């Protein structure tokens, strides 16, 4: 018994659609779907606006921008006594355990706003001794003492007890608006101002290593700052040429897609063989470099031995680098060739679909510019989320805590009031204790739930981002479906298909799009929580916990990608038939299952071909940028700016070119996915007879028939 042409047996996955002679593409007479979810979505958006307003009322970004001293005053804020004192100074940095403590303003030592960091070693004892002969020593030292203190003759024991002045100062430089020791490594030895030891102000000689341990990691952070400064200089001098590179990539992407309309088959085969040839040349070049370096002195050093280097040319002197490049390219080459050998028929169908997608985009050129709308909406979501997060993080009043140098003071870390602290019993029971600023917070209901509000901010942000992407997918799908279901193309295509599809999606299907976006957002939210837990448990030695967490991360990663795939196809069905999300997702799932072999192969093959296109565009622009920034183009050699790291603008151009090509090809991918789903629907609805003609183009149908006949012969044999 043979399967009926254009239909499926009863009992197979799902029920195929029956032929409807009045069906002409996306349904225009439709009603609102998933209204309850739409109402919830609107309420959540209004609540999100309220959350942002409340955060704006209670938050103060100055708490994030400016450091805060022990008295709760901002350093460097205009129209305050600290207007000219923009840097935070720590009285005794040895009491700070690590840099995270310093940055979070929880170091158990007095912190003051100063105009500049110390530039020399000095102790209060030495200052008192030299003060009798040189008054200038006190003038320099007192700028690091409490404001208003001007008694250099006060006994040292009382000064240190009351923390009027630091017991010592060390040469420092500002980083993150805070004074950190000026570490310099000379010949492998850590020094501060060319010294390896210093006096701590208590009569002891300490090693510079103690400062490093107290500010663990600051040296690498300062080195990172220096590299960051150079990178910023490179961007400042090369931004114009980077912009030109991105414009070139945009023009190349646009021309590439326009050429696909007329020469899709030839162009894609050229891309495939061009990539094979380029990768083959890369393998040969890497082998040549590897052979020429093999045996040379110092070329056998491993990458792990030299560590991270900002000058990438260092790695090119190692034979291991070229061996890794050659192996990677060989694996890529093998994968491409195997795909072409074993899936050549599916590649032909995929190219036919891509060719039809080129015609669809050519008929609806406005779809190429729709990603700009998505980009602007995403930028708005990201900006609102970031501002709300900053205001939430900076909400709260200044919280003061008791700080004492005595180890047995029971009041240490208890909250206090700086205005009444001097009259309390704490100063008598714990001599020398102070009521200093600790952090921003509060005891109100709002302040206690700030962390929960941050989580809500994140979840709603994910929901809005996924809704924006869903709206774009549904809009593009509706436009391309209108093209496919036009019997005479382009005469039967309705006017303004993109605008009509956008209006239908917003008017009737906001709830369905929000429903799908919510499901995806919840999974992404759980993944973020798992990543946070994994980060917190990195130092844990419980192997079972780490294994369980790894399994959960893997499962939710797979679940997220499956939901993305199903949502994408559900939105296509919504744009065509106007049904609710669950029904559309079910119909899409069963339709794909009834065509599972086509889906499994064609979907990945088309993604692969589009990836090759993106790779070709970004790679070609990247090669041009490489020759330009390395001054290998004689005609414009003098125009190349002087750079610290030529790879900074080069990587920016390559990444930017890939993202631009990705934006254009995303429209292309959505077009192909929509046409493929319509193509499957077309096969089930129609049989190619005069009464039930196919809507697919003859070329695609001819290739499909050849592929199916070849498959039947293979099955019989």
Coordinates of C-alpha atoms in Angstrom, one line a residue, residues 60-524:
X60 CA 21.7 57.6 44.3
X61 CA 24.2 56.7 41.5
X62 CA 26.7 58.9 43.2
X63 CA 27.2 56.0 45.7
X64 CA 28.5 54.0 42.8
X65 CA 30.4 56.7 41.0
X66 CA 32.1 58.3 44.0
X67 CA 34.1 56.5 46.7
X68 CA 32.7 57.2 50.3
X69 CA 34.9 58.0 53.3
X70 CA 34.4 56.8 56.9
X71 CA 32.0 59.7 57.5
X72 CA 29.7 58.8 54.6
X73 CA 30.8 61.7 52.5
X74 CA 31.5 61.4 48.7
X75 CA 35.0 61.9 47.4
X76 CA 35.2 64.3 44.5
X77 CA 31.6 65.5 44.6
X78 CA 31.2 69.1 43.4
X79 CA 30.0 71.8 45.9
X80 CA 31.1 69.8 48.9
X81 CA 34.2 70.1 51.1
X82 CA 35.6 67.0 49.2
X83 CA 35.2 68.6 45.8
X84 CA 39.0 68.7 45.3
X85 CA 39.6 65.4 47.1
X86 CA 38.5 62.7 44.6
X87 CA 40.7 59.8 45.9
X88 CA 40.0 57.5 48.9
X89 CA 43.0 56.9 51.2
X90 CA 43.3 54.0 53.7
X91 CA 45.0 54.7 57.0
X92 CA 46.4 51.2 57.4
X93 CA 46.1 49.1 54.2
X94 CA 47.7 46.2 56.0
X95 CA 44.4 45.6 57.7
X96 CA 42.7 45.0 54.4
X97 CA 42.4 41.4 53.5
X98 CA 41.9 41.5 49.7
X99 CA 41.0 44.0 47.0
X100 CA 37.3 43.0 47.0
X101 CA 37.1 44.2 50.6
X102 CA 38.8 47.5 49.6
X103 CA 36.4 48.1 46.6
X104 CA 33.4 47.3 48.7
X105 CA 34.4 49.9 51.3
X106 CA 34.5 47.4 54.2
X107 CA 38.2 47.5 55.1
X108 CA 38.5 47.9 58.9
X109 CA 40.5 51.0 58.9
X110 CA 39.8 54.8 58.7
X111 CA 39.2 56.0 55.2
X112 CA 39.6 59.6 54.1
X113 CA 39.2 61.6 50.9
X114 CA 42.5 63.1 49.7
X115 CA 43.5 65.2 46.7
X116 CA 46.5 62.9 45.8
X117 CA 48.1 59.7 47.0
X118 CA 51.3 59.6 49.0
X119 CA 54.5 59.6 46.9
X120 CA 57.0 58.5 49.7
X121 CA 57.6 56.3 52.6
X122 CA 57.1 58.0 56.0
X123 CA 55.9 57.1 59.5
X124 CA 54.3 59.4 62.1
X125 CA 57.2 58.7 64.5
X126 CA 59.7 59.9 61.9
X127 CA 57.5 62.9 61.1
X128 CA 57.4 63.9 64.8
X129 CA 61.2 63.6 65.1
X130 CA 61.9 65.7 61.9
X131 CA 59.2 68.2 62.8
X132 CA 61.4 69.8 65.4
X133 CA 63.9 70.7 62.6
X134 CA 61.7 70.9 59.5
X135 CA 58.1 72.2 59.8
X136 CA 57.5 71.2 56.2
X137 CA 57.4 67.5 57.0
X138 CA 54.2 68.0 59.1
X139 CA 52.6 70.1 56.3
X140 CA 53.0 67.1 53.9
X141 CA 51.9 64.5 56.4
X142 CA 48.8 66.2 57.8
X143 CA 47.0 66.1 54.4
X144 CA 46.6 62.4 55.2
X145 CA 45.2 63.0 58.7
X146 CA 41.7 63.7 59.8
X147 CA 40.4 67.1 58.7
X148 CA 40.9 69.7 61.4
X149 CA 43.7 67.8 63.2
X150 CA 46.7 70.1 63.6
X151 CA 48.6 68.9 66.7
X152 CA 51.9 67.3 65.6
X153 CA 53.0 67.3 69.3
X154 CA 50.2 64.9 70.4
X155 CA 51.7 61.7 71.8
X156 CA 52.0 59.0 69.2
X157 CA 50.1 56.5 71.4
X158 CA 47.1 58.8 71.6
X159 CA 47.3 59.6 67.9
X160 CA 47.2 56.0 66.9
X161 CA 44.5 55.2 69.4
X162 CA 42.2 57.9 68.2
X163 CA 43.3 57.3 64.6
X164 CA 43.9 61.0 64.0
X165 CA 46.7 60.2 61.5
X166 CA 48.0 57.0 59.8
X167 CA 50.9 55.3 61.5
X168 CA 52.6 55.2 58.1
X169 CA 52.2 56.2 54.5
X170 CA 53.6 54.3 51.5
X171 CA 54.1 55.4 47.9
X172 CA 50.8 54.8 46.1
X173 CA 48.9 55.6 42.9
X174 CA 45.2 55.9 42.3
X175 CA 43.2 53.0 40.9
X176 CA 39.4 52.9 40.9
X177 CA 39.7 56.3 42.7
X178 CA 41.5 54.6 45.6
X179 CA 45.2 54.7 46.8
X180 CA 47.0 51.4 46.3
X181 CA 50.7 50.7 46.8
X182 CA 52.8 51.4 43.7
X183 CA 54.0 47.9 43.1
X184 CA 56.8 47.5 40.6
X185 CA 58.6 44.2 39.7
X186 CA 62.3 44.7 39.0
X187 CA 64.3 41.7 37.9
X188 CA 61.7 39.4 39.4
X189 CA 61.7 41.2 42.8
X190 CA 58.6 43.0 44.0
X191 CA 59.4 46.6 45.1
X192 CA 57.6 49.8 46.1
X193 CA 59.6 52.9 45.2
X194 CA 62.7 50.7 44.7
X195 CA 62.4 49.4 48.2
X196 CA 61.7 45.8 49.4
X197 CA 61.0 46.7 53.0
X198 CA 59.5 49.6 55.0
X199 CA 58.7 50.7 58.6
X200 CA 55.1 50.1 59.7
X201 CA 55.0 52.9 62.3
X202 CA 55.0 50.5 65.2
X203 CA 58.7 50.0 65.4
X204 CA 58.8 47.0 63.0
X205 CA 60.4 46.5 59.6
X206 CA 58.0 44.9 57.2
X207 CA 58.5 43.4 53.8
X208 CA 56.8 44.8 50.7
X209 CA 55.3 41.3 50.3
X210 CA 53.1 42.1 53.3
X211 CA 51.6 44.9 51.3
X212 CA 51.1 42.7 48.3
X213 CA 49.3 40.1 50.5
X214 CA 47.1 42.8 52.0
X215 CA 46.2 44.0 48.5
X216 CA 46.2 40.7 46.8
X217 CA 45.6 41.0 43.1
X218 CA 46.1 44.7 42.8
X219 CA 49.3 44.4 40.8
X220 CA 47.5 42.5 38.1
X221 CA 44.6 45.0 38.2
X222 CA 47.1 47.8 37.8
X223 CA 48.7 46.1 34.9
X224 CA 45.3 45.5 33.4
X225 CA 44.6 49.2 33.8
X226 CA 47.8 50.0 31.9
X227 CA 46.8 47.7 29.1
X228 CA 43.3 49.2 29.2
X229 CA 44.7 52.7 28.8
X230 CA 46.7 51.6 25.7
X231 CA 43.6 49.9 24.2
X232 CA 41.6 53.1 24.8
X233 CA 44.4 55.0 23.0
X234 CA 44.2 52.6 20.1
X235 CA 40.5 53.0 19.8
X236 CA 40.8 56.8 20.0
X237 CA 43.3 56.9 17.1
X238 CA 41.7 54.2 14.9
X239 CA 38.0 54.7 15.4
X240 CA 37.5 56.3 12.0
X241 CA 39.1 53.4 10.2
X242 CA 37.2 50.9 12.3
X243 CA 34.0 52.7 11.3
X244 CA 35.1 52.5 7.6
X245 CA 35.7 48.7 8.0
X246 CA 32.2 48.2 9.5
X247 CA 30.6 50.2 6.7
X248 CA 32.5 48.1 4.2
X249 CA 31.2 44.9 5.8
X250 CA 27.6 46.3 5.8
X251 CA 27.9 47.1 2.0
X252 CA 29.5 43.7 1.3
X253 CA 26.7 41.9 3.2
X254 CA 24.0 43.9 1.4
X255 CA 25.6 43.2 -2.0
X256 CA 26.0 39.5 -1.1
X257 CA 22.3 39.2 -0.3
X258 CA 21.3 41.1 -3.5
X259 CA 23.6 38.8 -5.6
X260 CA 21.9 35.8 -4.0
X261 CA 18.7 36.8 -5.7
X262 CA 20.1 36.2 -9.1
X263 CA 23.0 33.8 -8.6
X264 CA 22.2 32.0 -5.3
X265 CA 23.1 28.5 -6.5
X266 CA 26.4 29.6 -8.2
X267 CA 27.3 31.9 -5.4
X268 CA 26.8 29.4 -2.6
X269 CA 28.8 26.8 -4.4
X270 CA 31.5 29.4 -4.9
X271 CA 31.4 30.2 -1.2
X272 CA 31.6 26.5 -0.3
X273 CA 34.6 25.8 -2.5
X274 CA 36.1 29.1 -1.7
X275 CA 36.0 28.3 2.0
X276 CA 37.5 24.8 1.3
X277 CA 40.3 26.4 -0.7
X278 CA 40.9 29.1 1.9
X279 CA 41.0 26.5 4.7
X280 CA 43.3 24.3 2.6
X281 CA 45.7 27.2 2.0
X282 CA 45.6 27.9 5.8
X283 CA 46.6 24.3 6.5
X284 CA 49.5 24.5 4.1
X285 CA 50.7 27.8 5.4
X286 CA 50.5 26.6 9.0
X287 CA 52.5 23.5 8.1
X288 CA 55.1 25.6 6.3
X289 CA 55.4 27.9 9.4
X290 CA 55.6 24.9 11.7
X291 CA 58.3 23.2 9.6
X292 CA 60.4 26.4 9.4
X293 CA 60.2 27.0 13.2
X294 CA 60.9 23.4 14.1
X295 CA 64.4 23.0 15.4
X296 CA 65.0 26.8 16.0
X297 CA 66.0 27.8 19.5
X298 CA 63.2 28.8 21.9
X299 CA 60.5 27.8 19.3
X300 CA 59.7 24.6 21.2
X301 CA 58.5 26.6 24.3
X302 CA 54.8 25.9 25.1
X303 CA 52.1 28.5 25.2
X304 CA 51.4 27.7 28.9
X305 CA 55.1 28.4 29.7
X306 CA 55.0 32.0 28.4
X307 CA 51.4 32.8 29.7
X308 CA 49.3 35.7 28.5
X309 CA 51.1 38.3 26.3
X310 CA 49.6 41.5 25.0
X311 CA 51.9 41.3 21.9
X312 CA 50.4 38.4 19.9
X313 CA 53.5 38.2 17.7
X314 CA 55.2 36.4 20.6
X315 CA 52.9 33.4 20.1
X316 CA 53.6 33.4 16.3
X317 CA 57.3 32.5 17.2
X318 CA 56.2 29.2 18.8
X319 CA 55.9 26.0 16.7
X320 CA 53.1 24.8 19.0
X321 CA 50.9 27.8 18.0
X322 CA 51.1 26.8 14.3
X323 CA 50.5 23.1 15.2
X324 CA 47.3 24.1 17.0
X325 CA 46.2 26.3 14.0
X326 CA 46.9 23.5 11.5
X327 CA 45.1 20.8 13.5
X328 CA 42.0 23.1 14.0
X329 CA 41.9 23.9 10.3
X330 CA 42.3 20.3 9.3
X331 CA 39.3 19.3 11.5
X332 CA 37.2 22.1 10.0
X333 CA 38.2 21.0 6.4
X334 CA 37.3 17.4 7.1
X335 CA 33.9 18.3 8.5
X336 CA 33.1 20.5 5.4
X337 CA 34.1 17.8 3.0
X338 CA 32.3 15.0 4.8
X339 CA 29.1 17.2 4.9
X340 CA 29.3 17.7 1.2
X341 CA 29.9 14.0 0.4
X342 CA 27.2 12.5 2.5
X343 CA 24.6 15.2 2.3
X344 CA 25.1 16.5 -1.2
X345 CA 21.4 16.0 -2.1
X346 CA 20.2 17.8 1.0
X347 CA 22.7 20.6 0.2
X348 CA 21.1 21.0 -3.2
X349 CA 17.6 21.3 -1.6
X350 CA 19.0 23.7 1.0
X351 CA 20.5 25.9 -1.8
X352 CA 17.2 25.8 -3.6
X353 CA 15.5 27.0 -0.4
X354 CA 18.1 29.7 0.0
X355 CA 17.6 30.8 -3.6
X356 CA 13.9 31.1 -3.0
X357 CA 14.7 33.0 0.2
X358 CA 16.8 35.4 -1.9
X359 CA 13.8 36.0 -4.2
X360 CA 11.5 36.6 -1.2
X361 CA 13.9 39.1 0.3
X362 CA 14.2 40.8 -3.1
X363 CA 10.5 41.2 -3.3
X364 CA 10.3 42.5 0.3
X365 CA 13.5 44.5 0.7
X366 CA 12.2 46.3 3.8
X367 CA 12.8 43.1 5.8
X368 CA 16.5 43.7 5.6
X369 CA 16.2 46.9 7.7
X370 CA 13.8 45.4 10.3
X371 CA 16.7 44.4 12.5
X372 CA 17.3 48.1 13.2
X373 CA 13.9 48.2 15.0
X374 CA 14.9 45.1 17.0
X375 CA 18.2 46.6 17.8
X376 CA 16.7 49.9 19.1
X377 CA 14.1 48.0 21.2
X378 CA 16.8 45.8 22.7
X379 CA 19.0 48.8 23.4
X380 CA 16.0 50.4 25.2
X381 CA 15.5 47.3 27.3
X382 CA 19.2 47.0 28.2
X383 CA 19.4 50.7 29.1
X384 CA 16.3 50.6 31.4
X385 CA 17.5 47.4 33.1
X386 CA 21.0 48.8 33.7
X387 CA 19.8 52.1 35.1
X388 CA 17.3 50.3 37.3
X389 CA 19.9 47.9 38.5
X390 CA 22.3 50.8 39.4
X391 CA 19.6 52.7 41.2
X392 CA 18.6 49.6 43.1
X393 CA 22.2 48.9 44.0
X394 CA 22.7 52.4 45.3
X395 CA 19.4 52.5 47.3
X396 CA 19.6 52.9 51.1
X397 CA 21.0 55.2 53.7
X398 CA 24.5 55.2 55.1
X399 CA 25.0 52.5 57.7
X400 CA 27.7 53.1 60.3
X401 CA 29.4 50.4 62.4
X402 CA 31.7 50.3 65.4
X403 CA 35.3 49.8 64.4
X404 CA 37.9 49.1 67.0
X405 CA 41.5 48.1 67.0
X406 CA 41.0 46.0 70.1
X407 CA 40.5 42.3 69.2
X408 CA 38.2 41.7 72.2
X409 CA 35.8 44.6 71.8
X410 CA 32.3 43.1 71.8
X411 CA 30.8 46.1 70.1
X412 CA 32.8 45.6 66.9
X413 CA 30.7 45.6 63.7
X414 CA 27.5 46.7 65.6
X415 CA 25.6 49.5 64.0
X416 CA 25.9 53.0 65.6
X417 CA 25.0 56.6 65.3
X418 CA 27.9 58.9 64.6
X419 CA 26.1 61.9 66.2
X420 CA 25.6 60.3 69.6
X421 CA 28.5 57.8 69.5
X422 CA 30.9 60.1 71.5
X423 CA 28.4 60.1 74.4
X424 CA 27.9 56.3 74.5
X425 CA 29.6 53.8 76.7
X426 CA 31.3 52.1 73.7
X427 CA 34.1 54.7 73.8
X428 CA 34.8 53.9 77.4
X429 CA 34.6 50.1 77.1
X430 CA 36.6 50.1 73.8
X431 CA 39.1 53.0 73.9
X432 CA 40.0 54.2 70.4
X433 CA 36.8 52.7 68.8
X434 CA 35.1 54.8 66.2
X435 CA 31.7 54.9 64.5
X436 CA 32.6 54.8 60.8
X437 CA 30.7 54.4 57.5
X438 CA 30.3 50.7 56.5
X439 CA 27.9 50.5 53.5
X440 CA 24.5 51.6 52.2
X441 CA 21.4 49.8 53.3
X442 CA 18.5 50.1 55.6
X443 CA 16.0 48.2 57.8
X444 CA 12.8 49.1 55.9
X445 CA 10.8 46.5 54.0
X446 CA 12.1 48.0 50.7
X447 CA 15.7 47.8 51.7
X448 CA 15.4 44.2 53.0
X449 CA 14.0 43.0 49.7
X450 CA 16.5 44.9 47.4
X451 CA 18.1 41.6 46.4
X452 CA 14.7 40.1 45.5
X453 CA 13.9 43.3 43.5
X454 CA 17.2 42.9 41.6
X455 CA 16.1 39.3 40.7
X456 CA 12.7 40.6 39.5
X457 CA 14.5 43.3 37.5
X458 CA 16.6 40.6 35.8
X459 CA 13.6 38.3 35.1
X460 CA 11.5 41.0 33.6
X461 CA 14.5 42.2 31.5
X462 CA 14.9 38.7 30.1
X463 CA 11.1 38.6 29.4
X464 CA 11.2 41.9 27.5
X465 CA 14.3 41.0 25.5
X466 CA 12.8 37.6 24.4
X467 CA 9.5 39.3 23.6
X468 CA 11.3 41.8 21.4
X469 CA 13.1 39.0 19.6
X470 CA 9.8 37.0 19.3
X471 CA 8.1 40.1 17.8
X472 CA 10.8 40.4 15.2
X473 CA 10.6 36.7 14.3
X474 CA 6.8 36.7 14.1
X475 CA 6.8 39.9 12.0
X476 CA 9.3 38.6 9.5
X477 CA 7.6 35.2 9.3
X478 CA 4.3 36.8 8.5
X479 CA 5.9 38.8 5.7
X480 CA 7.7 35.8 4.1
X481 CA 4.6 33.6 4.5
X482 CA 2.7 36.1 2.5
X483 CA 5.3 35.8 -0.2
X484 CA 5.2 31.9 -0.3
X485 CA 1.4 31.6 -0.4
X486 CA 1.1 34.0 -3.3
X487 CA 0.3 31.7 -6.3
X488 CA 1.6 34.2 -8.8
X489 CA 4.7 35.9 -7.4
X490 CA 5.1 38.8 -7.0
X491 CA 1.7 39.8 -8.4
X492 CA -0.4 38.2 -5.6
X493 CA 1.8 39.4 -2.7
X494 CA -0.3 41.8 -0.6
X495 CA 0.8 45.4 -0.3
X496 CA 3.1 46.3 2.6
X497 CA 3.5 42.8 3.9
X498 CA 6.0 43.7 6.6
X499 CA 4.0 46.5 8.1
X500 CA 0.8 44.4 8.0
X501 CA 2.5 41.5 9.7
X502 CA 3.9 43.8 12.4
X503 CA 0.5 45.2 13.0
X504 CA -1.1 41.7 13.2
X505 CA 1.5 40.5 15.6
X506 CA 1.1 43.4 18.0
X507 CA -2.7 43.7 17.8
X508 CA -3.7 40.0 18.0
X509 CA -0.7 38.0 19.3
X510 CA 1.0 40.0 22.0
X511 CA -0.2 37.5 24.6
X512 CA 1.1 34.5 22.5
X513 CA 4.5 36.1 22.0
X514 CA 4.7 37.0 25.6
X515 CA 3.8 33.4 26.6
X516 CA 6.6 31.9 24.6
X517 CA 9.0 34.6 25.7
X518 CA 8.1 33.9 29.4
X519 CA 8.8 30.2 29.1
X520 CA 12.2 30.9 27.6
X521 CA 13.0 33.6 30.1
X522 CA 12.3 31.3 33.1
X523 CA 14.7 28.7 31.7
X524 CA 17.4 31.4 31.1

